[in-house]
mmCIF file of C-alpha atoms in Angstrom:
data_model
loop_
_atom_site.group_PDB
_atom_site.id
_atom_site.type_symbol
_atom_site.label_atom_id
_atom_site.label_comp_id
_atom_site.label_asym_id
_atom_site.label_seq_id
_atom_site.Cartn_x
_atom_site.Cartn_y
_atom_site.Cartn_z
ATOM 1 C CA MET A 1 -18.288 15.271 31.399
ATOM 2 C CA PRO A 2 -17.463 16.429 27.306
ATOM 3 C CA ARG A 3 -19.610 19.160 25.661
ATOM 4 C CA PRO A 4 -22.112 17.926 22.909
ATOM 5 C CA ARG A 5 -20.619 17.971 19.531
ATOM 6 C CA CYS A 6 -22.203 18.952 15.960
ATOM 7 C CA GLU A 7 -21.688 15.084 14.069
ATOM 8 C CA ARG A 8 -21.370 17.266 11.031
ATOM 9 C CA CYS A 9 -18.690 19.500 11.802
ATOM 10 C CA GLN A 10 -17.421 17.719 14.848
ATOM 11 C CA ARG A 11 -17.201 21.005 17.003
ATOM 12 C CA PRO A 12 -18.568 21.841 20.459
ATOM 13 C CA LEU A 13 -22.698 22.516 19.808
ATOM 14 C CA ASP A 14 -22.216 25.734 21.068
ATOM 15 C CA HIS A 15 -19.002 26.775 18.267
ATOM 16 C CA CYS A 16 -20.885 24.628 15.205
ATOM 17 C CA LEU A 17 -19.046 25.784 12.416
ATOM 18 C CA CYS A 18 -22.386 24.734 9.539
ATOM 19 C CA PRO A 19 -24.377 27.659 9.032
ATOM 20 C CA LEU A 20 -20.993 28.581 7.214
ATOM 21 C CA ILE A 21 -20.065 26.137 5.076
ATOM 22 C CA PRO A 22 -20.356 26.189 1.281
ATOM 23 C CA ALA A 23 -22.255 23.750 -1.020
ATOM 24 C CA LEU A 24 -19.325 24.274 -4.112
ATOM 25 C CA ASP A 25 -19.726 22.651 -6.992
ATOM 26 C CA SER A 26 -16.439 22.428 -8.426
ATOM 27 C CA ARG A 27 -15.314 19.849 -12.128
ATOM 28 C CA THR A 28 -12.220 18.986 -10.135
ATOM 29 C CA ARG A 29 -13.324 15.911 -7.552
ATOM 30 C CA VAL A 30 -10.728 16.045 -4.458
ATOM 31 C CA ILE A 31 -10.471 13.251 -2.778
ATOM 32 C CA LEU A 32 -8.771 14.330 0.746
ATOM 33 C CA LEU A 33 -6.991 11.690 2.854
ATOM 34 C CA GLN A 34 -6.432 12.094 6.390
ATOM 35 C CA HIS A 35 -3.455 10.908 8.244
ATOM 36 C CA PRO A 36 -5.490 8.872 11.632
ATOM 37 C CA SER A 37 -3.889 11.491 14.059
ATOM 38 C CA GLU A 38 -5.593 14.070 12.065
ATOM 39 C CA THR A 39 -9.101 13.454 12.940
ATOM 40 C CA ALA A 40 -9.114 14.746 16.887
ATOM 41 C CA HIS A 41 -7.512 18.225 16.659
ATOM 42 C CA ALA A 42 -9.354 21.260 17.326
ATOM 43 C CA LEU A 43 -8.276 23.037 13.491
ATOM 44 C CA ASN A 44 -8.953 19.801 11.066
ATOM 45 C CA THR A 45 -8.696 21.539 7.710
ATOM 46 C CA ALA A 46 -9.445 18.386 5.450
ATOM 47 C CA ARG A 47 -12.964 18.331 7.261
ATOM 48 C CA LEU A 48 -14.336 21.216 6.504
ATOM 49 C CA ALA A 49 -12.937 20.730 2.940
ATOM 50 C CA ALA A 50 -14.733 17.707 2.076
ATOM 51 C CA LEU A 51 -18.254 19.317 4.084
ATOM 52 C CA GLY A 52 -18.049 22.210 1.365
ATOM 53 C CA LEU A 53 -17.689 20.602 -1.469
ATOM 54 C CA ASN A 54 -19.650 18.934 -3.075
ATOM 55 C CA ASN A 55 -17.593 16.813 -5.403
ATOM 56 C CA ALA A 56 -14.727 16.252 -2.191
ATOM 57 C CA GLU A 57 -15.007 12.986 -0.477
ATOM 58 C CA LEU A 58 -12.624 12.760 3.721
ATOM 59 C CA ARG A 59 -10.951 9.536 3.749
ATOM 60 C CA ILE A 60 -8.991 8.256 6.737
ATOM 61 C CA GLY A 61 -6.355 5.755 7.489
ATOM 62 C CA GLU A 62 -2.820 4.812 6.495
ATOM 63 C CA VAL A 63 -3.517 2.013 4.332
ATOM 64 C CA PHE A 64 -5.879 2.670 1.347
ATOM 65 C CA GLU A 65 -6.894 -0.582 -0.185
ATOM 66 C CA ASP A 66 -9.262 0.753 -2.659
ATOM 67 C CA LEU A 67 -6.919 3.129 -4.143
ATOM 68 C CA SER A 68 -6.345 1.464 -7.393
ATOM 69 C CA GLU A 69 -10.301 1.880 -8.174
ATOM 70 C CA LEU A 70 -10.362 5.124 -6.360
ATOM 71 C CA LEU A 71 -8.245 6.521 -9.223
ATOM 72 C CA ALA A 72 -9.664 4.611 -12.072
ATOM 73 C CA THR A 73 -12.961 6.948 -11.857
ATOM 74 C CA PRO A 74 -13.950 7.409 -14.562
ATOM 75 C CA GLY A 75 -14.252 10.537 -15.871
ATOM 76 C CA TYR A 76 -10.755 12.487 -14.011
ATOM 77 C CA ARG A 77 -7.315 11.907 -14.109
ATOM 78 C CA PRO A 78 -5.480 11.277 -10.990
ATOM 79 C CA ALA A 79 -2.811 13.220 -9.664
ATOM 80 C CA LEU A 80 -1.537 14.244 -6.431
ATOM 81 C CA LEU A 81 -1.713 17.741 -4.572
ATOM 82 C CA PHE A 82 2.317 17.044 -2.952
ATOM 83 C CA PRO A 83 5.670 19.633 -3.812
ATOM 84 C CA GLY A 84 8.189 17.916 -5.467
ATOM 85 C CA ASP A 85 11.201 18.585 -7.549
ATOM 86 C CA ASP A 86 8.885 16.846 -10.189
ATOM 87 C CA ALA A 87 5.602 18.382 -9.153
ATOM 88 C CA GLN A 88 3.987 20.089 -12.377
ATOM 89 C CA VAL A 89 2.585 24.169 -11.262
ATOM 90 C CA LEU A 90 -0.703 24.008 -11.416
ATOM 91 C CA SER A 91 -3.172 25.471 -14.229
ATOM 92 C CA ALA A 92 -6.183 26.976 -15.434
ATOM 93 C CA TYR A 93 -8.621 24.143 -17.453
ATOM 94 C CA SER A 94 -8.525 24.978 -20.936
ATOM 95 C CA GLU A 95 -11.789 24.238 -23.102
ATOM 96 C CA ALA A 96 -10.625 21.531 -24.625
ATOM 97 C CA GLU A 97 -9.937 19.585 -22.232
ATOM 98 C CA ASP A 98 -12.866 17.681 -21.258
ATOM 99 C CA GLN A 99 -11.280 15.824 -18.388
ATOM 100 C CA PRO A 100 -10.622 17.487 -14.726
ATOM 101 C CA LEU A 101 -8.563 16.580 -12.128
ATOM 102 C CA LEU A 102 -8.846 13.242 -9.547
ATOM 103 C CA LEU A 103 -7.046 16.062 -7.277
ATOM 104 C CA ILE A 104 -5.450 13.270 -4.079
ATOM 105 C CA VAL A 105 -4.473 15.069 -0.890
ATOM 106 C CA PRO A 106 -2.727 13.971 1.359
ATOM 107 C CA ASP A 107 -3.668 15.652 5.129
ATOM 108 C CA GLY A 108 -1.216 15.539 8.022
ATOM 109 C CA THR A 109 2.099 16.492 9.126
ATOM 110 C CA TRP A 110 4.486 16.708 6.731
ATOM 111 C CA ARG A 111 6.622 13.682 8.379
ATOM 112 C CA LYS A 112 2.844 11.942 8.020
ATOM 113 C CA ALA A 113 1.624 12.961 5.139
ATOM 114 C CA ARG A 114 4.816 11.366 3.560
ATOM 115 C CA LYS A 115 3.879 8.222 5.224
ATOM 116 C CA LEU A 116 0.591 8.527 3.796
ATOM 117 C CA LEU A 117 2.073 8.339 0.363
ATOM 118 C CA TYR A 118 5.593 5.674 1.533
ATOM 119 C CA MET A 119 2.291 3.165 2.900
ATOM 120 C CA ASN A 120 0.701 4.035 -0.185
ATOM 121 C CA PRO A 121 2.778 3.143 -3.452
ATOM 122 C CA LEU A 122 0.129 4.198 -6.091
ATOM 123 C CA LEU A 123 -0.041 7.920 -4.629
ATOM 124 C CA GLU A 124 3.973 7.515 -5.609
ATOM 125 C CA GLY A 125 3.552 6.894 -9.206
ATOM 126 C CA LEU A 126 1.174 10.223 -9.529
ATOM 127 C CA PRO A 127 1.986 12.803 -10.885
ATOM 128 C CA ARG A 128 2.037 15.606 -9.360
ATOM 129 C CA VAL A 129 0.917 19.541 -8.991
ATOM 130 C CA SER A 130 1.984 21.696 -6.649
ATOM 131 C CA LEU A 131 0.321 25.201 -6.362
ATOM 132 C CA GLY A 132 2.628 28.593 -8.231
ATOM 133 C CA ALA A 133 2.545 31.534 -6.334
ATOM 134 C CA VAL A 134 0.897 31.037 -3.070
ATOM 135 C CA THR A 135 -0.234 34.044 -0.505
ATOM 136 C CA PRO A 136 0.998 33.870 3.136
ATOM 137 C CA SER A 137 -1.312 31.053 5.088
ATOM 138 C CA ARG A 138 -3.924 32.487 7.338
ATOM 139 C CA TYR A 139 -3.636 29.582 9.624
ATOM 140 C CA ARG A 140 -1.797 32.011 12.035
ATOM 141 C CA LEU A 141 -1.857 29.357 15.402
ATOM 142 C CA ARG A 142 0.783 27.606 13.573
ATOM 143 C CA LYS A 143 4.535 28.180 12.758
ATOM 144 C CA ALA A 144 4.557 27.215 8.909
ATOM 145 C CA PRO A 145 7.902 24.308 8.594
ATOM 146 C CA GLU A 146 9.163 26.550 5.386
ATOM 147 C CA VAL A 147 7.923 29.719 3.105
ATOM 148 C CA GLY A 148 4.533 28.625 0.821
ATOM 149 C CA ALA A 149 3.625 26.044 4.115
ATOM 150 C CA LEU A 150 -0.515 26.134 3.708
ATOM 151 C CA SER A 151 -3.451 24.216 5.710
ATOM 152 C CA THR A 152 -4.498 21.746 4.225
ATOM 153 C CA ILE A 153 -7.945 23.670 3.124
ATOM 154 C CA GLU A 154 -6.052 26.688 1.798
ATOM 155 C CA ALA A 155 -4.504 24.599 -0.511
ATOM 156 C CA VAL A 156 -7.743 23.149 -1.800
ATOM 157 C CA VAL A 157 -8.581 26.523 -2.464
ATOM 158 C CA GLY A 158 -5.215 27.742 -4.148
ATOM 159 C CA ALA A 159 -5.471 24.314 -5.981
ATOM 160 C CA LEU A 160 -9.580 24.875 -7.709
ATOM 161 C CA ASN A 161 -8.636 28.712 -7.523
ATOM 162 C CA THR A 162 -6.935 28.041 -10.201
ATOM 163 C CA LEU A 163 -7.923 25.701 -11.962
ATOM 164 C CA GLU A 164 -11.395 26.591 -12.347
ATOM 165 C CA GLN A 165 -10.843 30.429 -12.593
ATOM 166 C CA PRO A 166 -12.690 32.567 -12.875
ATOM 167 C CA VAL A 167 -15.119 30.713 -10.654
ATOM 168 C CA CYS A 168 -13.816 31.967 -6.967
ATOM 169 C CA PHE A 169 -13.742 29.038 -3.912
ATOM 170 C CA ASP A 170 -13.113 31.450 -1.326
ATOM 171 C CA ALA A 171 -16.624 30.906 0.677
ATOM 172 C CA LEU A 172 -14.847 27.393 1.478
ATOM 173 C CA LEU A 173 -12.287 29.851 3.828
ATOM 174 C CA ALA A 174 -15.231 31.070 6.159
ATOM 175 C CA PRO A 175 -15.063 28.325 8.346
ATOM 176 C CA PHE A 176 -11.722 28.590 8.751
ATOM 177 C CA GLU A 177 -11.454 31.767 9.379
ATOM 178 C CA ALA A 178 -14.329 31.692 12.370
ATOM 179 C CA LEU A 179 -12.005 28.461 13.617
ATOM 180 C CA ILE A 180 -8.825 30.314 14.136
ATOM 181 C CA GLU A 181 -10.725 33.915 15.265
ATOM 182 C CA GLY A 182 -12.441 31.370 17.728
ATOM 183 C CA GLN A 183 -9.350 29.883 19.226
ATOM 184 C CA ILE A 184 -7.574 33.047 19.262
ATOM 185 C CA LYS A 185 -10.601 34.952 20.729
ATOM 186 C CA ALA A 186 -10.325 31.647 23.828
ATOM 187 C CA MET A 187 -6.597 31.763 24.337
ATOM 188 C CA GLY A 188 -6.519 35.532 25.053
ATOM 189 C CA MET A 189 -5.376 38.014 22.640
ATOM 190 C CA GLU A 190 -1.908 39.015 24.729
ATOM 191 C CA THR A 191 -1.624 34.776 24.565
ATOM 192 C CA PHE A 192 -1.648 35.067 21.125
ATOM 193 C CA GLN A 193 0.438 37.885 20.261
ATOM 194 C CA ARG A 194 3.226 36.330 22.991
ATOM 195 C CA ASN A 195 2.873 33.234 20.967
ATOM 196 C CA HIS A 196 1.892 33.518 17.844
ATOM 197 C CA GLY A 197 3.237 36.992 17.177
ATOM 198 C CA ALA A 198 4.836 39.274 13.939
ATOM 199 C CA GLU A 199 8.697 37.316 15.170
#
């Protein structure tokens, strides 16, 4: 019989993360577009990001029919958080800049995230933004496909910390950290070291 789950964070009730999830305000509106294959992932960091930010929304799918409507949200400038040769490195909002970003964040493996862009041509046409220097990912359970690769929640925190400084969004990482610790504990330190320890 499946273990009862928390309806909000989708974790088993005995491992509910809700007490660690903050309710942070941000000028930036964050829209997380999640590939359906990610929804059942044990470490669903896009869901945690959406739950912890008051001005965020999680949408699940491959093709988003109302994208043009979404991108025209009044008061925001849409931008796609995705690396690329033409991506502009994010910097802090200036005082005069009254229009914050509508930050579109694809969530999935690199292959699935690229597929989301391909299936939704409006996304391909958006100005791209990326993070500058990033600290190594705390996602110690997954080998990064390339240097600087982050989990979705880490990328969102990095973007908001840059855009809205001196405001800090690190509290958003608390449930993510607890999730990683819980997974390591469940697999045992020896297994973790063998599979994920330093090369």
